[in-house]
mmCIF file of C-alpha atoms in Angstrom:
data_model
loop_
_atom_site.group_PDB
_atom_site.id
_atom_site.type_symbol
_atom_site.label_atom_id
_atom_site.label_comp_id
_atom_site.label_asym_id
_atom_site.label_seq_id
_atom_site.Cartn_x
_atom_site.Cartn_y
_atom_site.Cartn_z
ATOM 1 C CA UNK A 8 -10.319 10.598 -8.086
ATOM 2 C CA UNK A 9 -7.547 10.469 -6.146
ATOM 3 C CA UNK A 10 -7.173 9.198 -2.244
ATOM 4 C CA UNK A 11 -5.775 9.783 1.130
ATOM 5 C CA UNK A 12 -5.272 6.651 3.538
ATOM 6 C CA UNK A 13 -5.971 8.079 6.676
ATOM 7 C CA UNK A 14 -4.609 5.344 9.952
ATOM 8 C CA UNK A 15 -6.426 5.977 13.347
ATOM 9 C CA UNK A 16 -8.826 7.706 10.989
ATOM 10 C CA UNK A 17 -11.958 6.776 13.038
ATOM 11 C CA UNK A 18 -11.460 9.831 16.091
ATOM 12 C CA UNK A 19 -9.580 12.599 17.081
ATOM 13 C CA UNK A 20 -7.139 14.332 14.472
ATOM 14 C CA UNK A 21 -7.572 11.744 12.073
ATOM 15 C CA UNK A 22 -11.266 11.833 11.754
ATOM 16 C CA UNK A 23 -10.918 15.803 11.570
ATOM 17 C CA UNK A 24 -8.502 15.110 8.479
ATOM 18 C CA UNK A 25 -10.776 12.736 6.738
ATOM 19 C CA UNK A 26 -13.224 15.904 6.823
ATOM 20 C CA UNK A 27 -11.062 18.153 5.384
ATOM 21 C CA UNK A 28 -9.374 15.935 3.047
ATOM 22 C CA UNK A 29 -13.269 14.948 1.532
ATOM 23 C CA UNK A 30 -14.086 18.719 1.272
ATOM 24 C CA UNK A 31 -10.624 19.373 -1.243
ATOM 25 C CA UNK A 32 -11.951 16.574 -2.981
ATOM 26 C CA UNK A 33 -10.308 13.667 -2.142
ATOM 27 C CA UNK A 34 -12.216 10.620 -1.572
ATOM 28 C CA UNK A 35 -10.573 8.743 1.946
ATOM 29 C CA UNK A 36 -9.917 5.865 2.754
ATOM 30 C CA UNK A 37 -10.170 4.954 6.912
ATOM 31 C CA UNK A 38 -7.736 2.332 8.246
ATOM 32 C CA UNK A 39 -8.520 1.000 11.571
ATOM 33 C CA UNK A 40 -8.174 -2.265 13.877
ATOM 34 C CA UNK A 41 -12.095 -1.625 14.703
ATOM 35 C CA UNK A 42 -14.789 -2.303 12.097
ATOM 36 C CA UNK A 43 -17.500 -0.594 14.756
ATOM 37 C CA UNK A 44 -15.373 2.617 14.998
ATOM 38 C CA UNK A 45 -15.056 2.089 11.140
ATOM 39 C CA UNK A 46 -18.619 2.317 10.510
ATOM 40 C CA UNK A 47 -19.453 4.548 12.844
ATOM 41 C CA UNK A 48 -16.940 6.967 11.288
ATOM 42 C CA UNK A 49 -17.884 6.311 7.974
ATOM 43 C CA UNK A 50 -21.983 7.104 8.545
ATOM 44 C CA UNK A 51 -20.871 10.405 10.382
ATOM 45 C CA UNK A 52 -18.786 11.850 7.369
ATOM 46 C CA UNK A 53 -21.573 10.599 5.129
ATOM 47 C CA UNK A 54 -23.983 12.346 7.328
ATOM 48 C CA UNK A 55 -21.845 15.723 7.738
ATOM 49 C CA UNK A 56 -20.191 15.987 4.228
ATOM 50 C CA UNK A 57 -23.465 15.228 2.401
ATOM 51 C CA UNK A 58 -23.608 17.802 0.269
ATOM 52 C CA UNK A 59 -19.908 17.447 -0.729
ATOM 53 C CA UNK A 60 -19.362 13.309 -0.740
ATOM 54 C CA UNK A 61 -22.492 12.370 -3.409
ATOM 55 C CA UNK A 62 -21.304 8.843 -3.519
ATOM 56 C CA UNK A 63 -20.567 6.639 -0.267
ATOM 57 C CA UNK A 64 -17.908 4.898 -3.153
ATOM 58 C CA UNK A 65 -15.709 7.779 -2.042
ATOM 59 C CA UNK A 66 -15.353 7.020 2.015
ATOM 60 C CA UNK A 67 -13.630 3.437 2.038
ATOM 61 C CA UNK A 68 -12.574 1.346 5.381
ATOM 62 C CA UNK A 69 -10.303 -1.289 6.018
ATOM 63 C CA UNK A 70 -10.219 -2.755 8.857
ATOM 64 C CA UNK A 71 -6.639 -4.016 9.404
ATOM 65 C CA UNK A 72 -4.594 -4.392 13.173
ATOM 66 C CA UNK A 73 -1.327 -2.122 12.834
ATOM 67 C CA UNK A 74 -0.166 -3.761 16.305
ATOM 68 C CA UNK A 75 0.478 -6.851 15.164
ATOM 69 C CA UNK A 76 3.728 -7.421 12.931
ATOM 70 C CA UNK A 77 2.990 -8.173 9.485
ATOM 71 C CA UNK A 78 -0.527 -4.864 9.968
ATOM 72 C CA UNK A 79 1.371 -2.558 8.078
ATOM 73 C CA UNK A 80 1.847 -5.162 5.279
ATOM 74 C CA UNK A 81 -1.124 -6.458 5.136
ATOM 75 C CA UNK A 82 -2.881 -2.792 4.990
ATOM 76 C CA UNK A 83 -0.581 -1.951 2.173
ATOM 77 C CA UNK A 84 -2.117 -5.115 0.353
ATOM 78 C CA UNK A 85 -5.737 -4.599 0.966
ATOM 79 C CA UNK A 86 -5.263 -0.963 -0.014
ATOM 80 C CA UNK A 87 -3.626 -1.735 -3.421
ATOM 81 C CA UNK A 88 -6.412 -4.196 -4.517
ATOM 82 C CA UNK A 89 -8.490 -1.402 -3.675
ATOM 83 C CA UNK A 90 -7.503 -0.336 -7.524
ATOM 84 C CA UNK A 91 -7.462 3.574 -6.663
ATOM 85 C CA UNK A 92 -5.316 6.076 -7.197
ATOM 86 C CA UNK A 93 -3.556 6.572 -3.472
ATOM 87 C CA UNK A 94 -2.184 10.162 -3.480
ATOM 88 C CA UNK A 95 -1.330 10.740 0.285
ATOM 89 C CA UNK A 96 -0.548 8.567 3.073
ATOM 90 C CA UNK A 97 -1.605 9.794 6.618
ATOM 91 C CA UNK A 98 0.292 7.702 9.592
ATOM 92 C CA UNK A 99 -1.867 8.764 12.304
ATOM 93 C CA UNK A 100 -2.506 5.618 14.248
ATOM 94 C CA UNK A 101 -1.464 5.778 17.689
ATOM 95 C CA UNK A 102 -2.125 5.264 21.471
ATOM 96 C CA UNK A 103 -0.891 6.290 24.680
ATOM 97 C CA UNK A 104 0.110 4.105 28.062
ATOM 98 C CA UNK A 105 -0.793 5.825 31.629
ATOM 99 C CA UNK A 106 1.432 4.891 34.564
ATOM 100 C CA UNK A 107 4.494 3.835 35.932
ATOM 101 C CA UNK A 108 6.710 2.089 33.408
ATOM 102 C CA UNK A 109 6.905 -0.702 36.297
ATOM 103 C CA UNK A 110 3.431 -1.358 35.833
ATOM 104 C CA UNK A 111 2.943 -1.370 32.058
ATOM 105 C CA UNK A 112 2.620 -4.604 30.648
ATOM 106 C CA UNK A 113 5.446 -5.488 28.055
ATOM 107 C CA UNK A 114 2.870 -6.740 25.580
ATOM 108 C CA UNK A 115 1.735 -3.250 25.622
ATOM 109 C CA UNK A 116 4.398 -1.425 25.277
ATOM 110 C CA UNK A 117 5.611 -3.709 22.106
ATOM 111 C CA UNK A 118 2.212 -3.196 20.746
ATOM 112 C CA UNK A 119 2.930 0.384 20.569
ATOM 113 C CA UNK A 120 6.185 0.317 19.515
ATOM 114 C CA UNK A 121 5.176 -1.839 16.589
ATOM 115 C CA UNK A 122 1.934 0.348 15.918
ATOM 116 C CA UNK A 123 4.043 4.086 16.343
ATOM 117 C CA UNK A 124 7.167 2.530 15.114
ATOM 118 C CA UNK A 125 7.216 -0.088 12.864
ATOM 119 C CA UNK A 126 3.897 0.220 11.184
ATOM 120 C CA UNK A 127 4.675 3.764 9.709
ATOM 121 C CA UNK A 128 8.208 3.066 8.806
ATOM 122 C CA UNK A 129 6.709 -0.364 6.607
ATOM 123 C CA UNK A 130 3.873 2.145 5.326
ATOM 124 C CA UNK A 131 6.343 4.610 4.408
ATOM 125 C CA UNK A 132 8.517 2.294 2.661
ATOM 126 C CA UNK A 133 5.428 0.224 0.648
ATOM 127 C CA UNK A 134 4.317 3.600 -0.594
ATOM 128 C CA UNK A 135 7.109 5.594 -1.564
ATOM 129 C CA UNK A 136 7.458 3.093 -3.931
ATOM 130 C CA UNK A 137 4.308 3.354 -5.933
ATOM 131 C CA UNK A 138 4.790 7.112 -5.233
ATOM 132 C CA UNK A 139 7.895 7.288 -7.241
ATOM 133 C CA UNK A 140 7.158 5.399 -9.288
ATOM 134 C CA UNK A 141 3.737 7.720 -10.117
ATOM 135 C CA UNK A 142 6.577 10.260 -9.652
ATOM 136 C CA UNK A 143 4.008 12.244 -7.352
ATOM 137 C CA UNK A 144 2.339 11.571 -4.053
ATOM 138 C CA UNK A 145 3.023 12.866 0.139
ATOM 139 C CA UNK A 146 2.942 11.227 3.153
ATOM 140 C CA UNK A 147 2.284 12.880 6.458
ATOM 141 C CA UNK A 148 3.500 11.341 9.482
ATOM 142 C CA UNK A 149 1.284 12.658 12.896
ATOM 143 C CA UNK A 150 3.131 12.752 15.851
ATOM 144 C CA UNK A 151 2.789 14.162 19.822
ATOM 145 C CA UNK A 152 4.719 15.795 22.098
ATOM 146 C CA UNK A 153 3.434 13.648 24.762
ATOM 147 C CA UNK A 154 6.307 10.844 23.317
ATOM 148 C CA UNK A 155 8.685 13.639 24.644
ATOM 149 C CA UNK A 156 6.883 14.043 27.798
ATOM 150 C CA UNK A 157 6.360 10.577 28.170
ATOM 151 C CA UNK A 158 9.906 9.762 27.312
ATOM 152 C CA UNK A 159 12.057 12.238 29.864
ATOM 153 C CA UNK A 160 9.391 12.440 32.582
ATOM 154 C CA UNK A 161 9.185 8.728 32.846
ATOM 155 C CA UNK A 162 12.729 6.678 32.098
ATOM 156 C CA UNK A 163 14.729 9.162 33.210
ATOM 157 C CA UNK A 164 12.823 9.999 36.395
ATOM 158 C CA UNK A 165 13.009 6.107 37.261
ATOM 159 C CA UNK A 166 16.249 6.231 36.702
ATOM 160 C CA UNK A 167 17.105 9.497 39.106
ATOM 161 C CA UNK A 168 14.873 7.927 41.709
ATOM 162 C CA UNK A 169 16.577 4.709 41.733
ATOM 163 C CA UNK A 170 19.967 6.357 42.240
ATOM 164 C CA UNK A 171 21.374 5.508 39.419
ATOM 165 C CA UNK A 172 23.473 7.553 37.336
ATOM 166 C CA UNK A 173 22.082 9.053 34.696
ATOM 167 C CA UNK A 174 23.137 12.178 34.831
ATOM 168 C CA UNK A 175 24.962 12.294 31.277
ATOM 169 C CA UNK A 176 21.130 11.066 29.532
ATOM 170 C CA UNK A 177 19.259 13.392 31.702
ATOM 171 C CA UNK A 178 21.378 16.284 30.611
ATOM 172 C CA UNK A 179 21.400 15.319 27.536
ATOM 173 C CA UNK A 180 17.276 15.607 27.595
ATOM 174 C CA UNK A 181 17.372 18.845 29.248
ATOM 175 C CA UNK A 182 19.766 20.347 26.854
ATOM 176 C CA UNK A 183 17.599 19.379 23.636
ATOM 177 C CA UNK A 184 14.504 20.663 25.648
ATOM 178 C CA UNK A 185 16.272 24.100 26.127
ATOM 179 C CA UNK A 186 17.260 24.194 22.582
ATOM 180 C CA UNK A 187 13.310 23.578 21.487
ATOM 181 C CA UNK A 188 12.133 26.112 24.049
ATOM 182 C CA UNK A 189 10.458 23.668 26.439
ATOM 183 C CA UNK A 190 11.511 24.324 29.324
ATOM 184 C CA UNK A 191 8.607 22.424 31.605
ATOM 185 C CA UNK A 192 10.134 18.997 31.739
ATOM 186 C CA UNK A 193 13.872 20.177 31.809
ATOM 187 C CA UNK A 194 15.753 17.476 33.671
ATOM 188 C CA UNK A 195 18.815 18.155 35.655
#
């Protein structure tokens, strides 16, 4: 049988994927930094994809922090000594920080960076390499918009409201925004 590893597979989009992915016939495999979340995922696809999953041998977790430097490695590990055949990679992990960028702790913010970042990059690069070498396999990498939001409609509105003189990043921002048809957070 072959497997998807699903990060941030416990909720949202990544949970919905696990559901899908176990009624095409893949078994899944559920990476998260919660063991709760983990098991509470893993009874509710046993519970709603009865009738397709007949064996609980095909729903794996690992619980495994992609925050930390050295998560991404250390998934890649446990996942191998798993001994089954990983077809597709899902980077889905991912969370968001509310507020001014002033008030954001910097642990937080490197904790994301190294969980959006750096974790999926790592993954990426551990398994294309077993990938190629199978000479088959995809990886999917989940993003959001909100980054962009998040991105122009914070740093560069600091910036404007400071005075300083960002004008050439700002247009910059709104010119790519034009060019994707998103015009909401155009910044002049």
């Amino acid at each position: 049988m072959k497997y998807v590893l699903i990060t941030g597979g416990t909720s949202g989009i990544g949970f919905a994927m696990a559901g899908e992915f176990l009624e095409r016939g893949y078994g899944v495999i559920l990476a998260s930094s919660s063991r709760k979340n983990l098991a509470i995922a893993k009874r509710k696809l046993e519970v709603k994809k009865s009738k397709i999953v007949k064996s609980t041998r095909y729903i794996i977790t690992i619980e495994q922090d992609l925050s930390v430097e050295g998560g991404a490695e250390r998934l890649y590990h446990k996942a191998k000594t798993l001994g089954v055949d990983i077809e597709i990679l899902v980077n889905n992990a991912g969370f968001g920080l509310t507020g001014g960028t002033e008030s954001i702790n910097i642990k937080d913010d490197k904790k994301m960076i190294q969980l959006i970042v750096t974790a999926p990059v790592c993954l990426c690069k551990l398994f294309l390499r077993d990938m190629y070498e199978k000479g088959r396999g995809k990886i999917l990498n989940v993003a959001s918009t909100g980054a962009f939001d998040i991105f122009c409609g914070q740093v560069f509105h600091i910036q404007l409201q400071q005075g300083d003189k960002a004008g050439g990043s700002s247009k910059r921002c709104g010119r790519e925004y034009t060019v994707s048809g998103n015009n909401k957070n155009k910044i002049f």
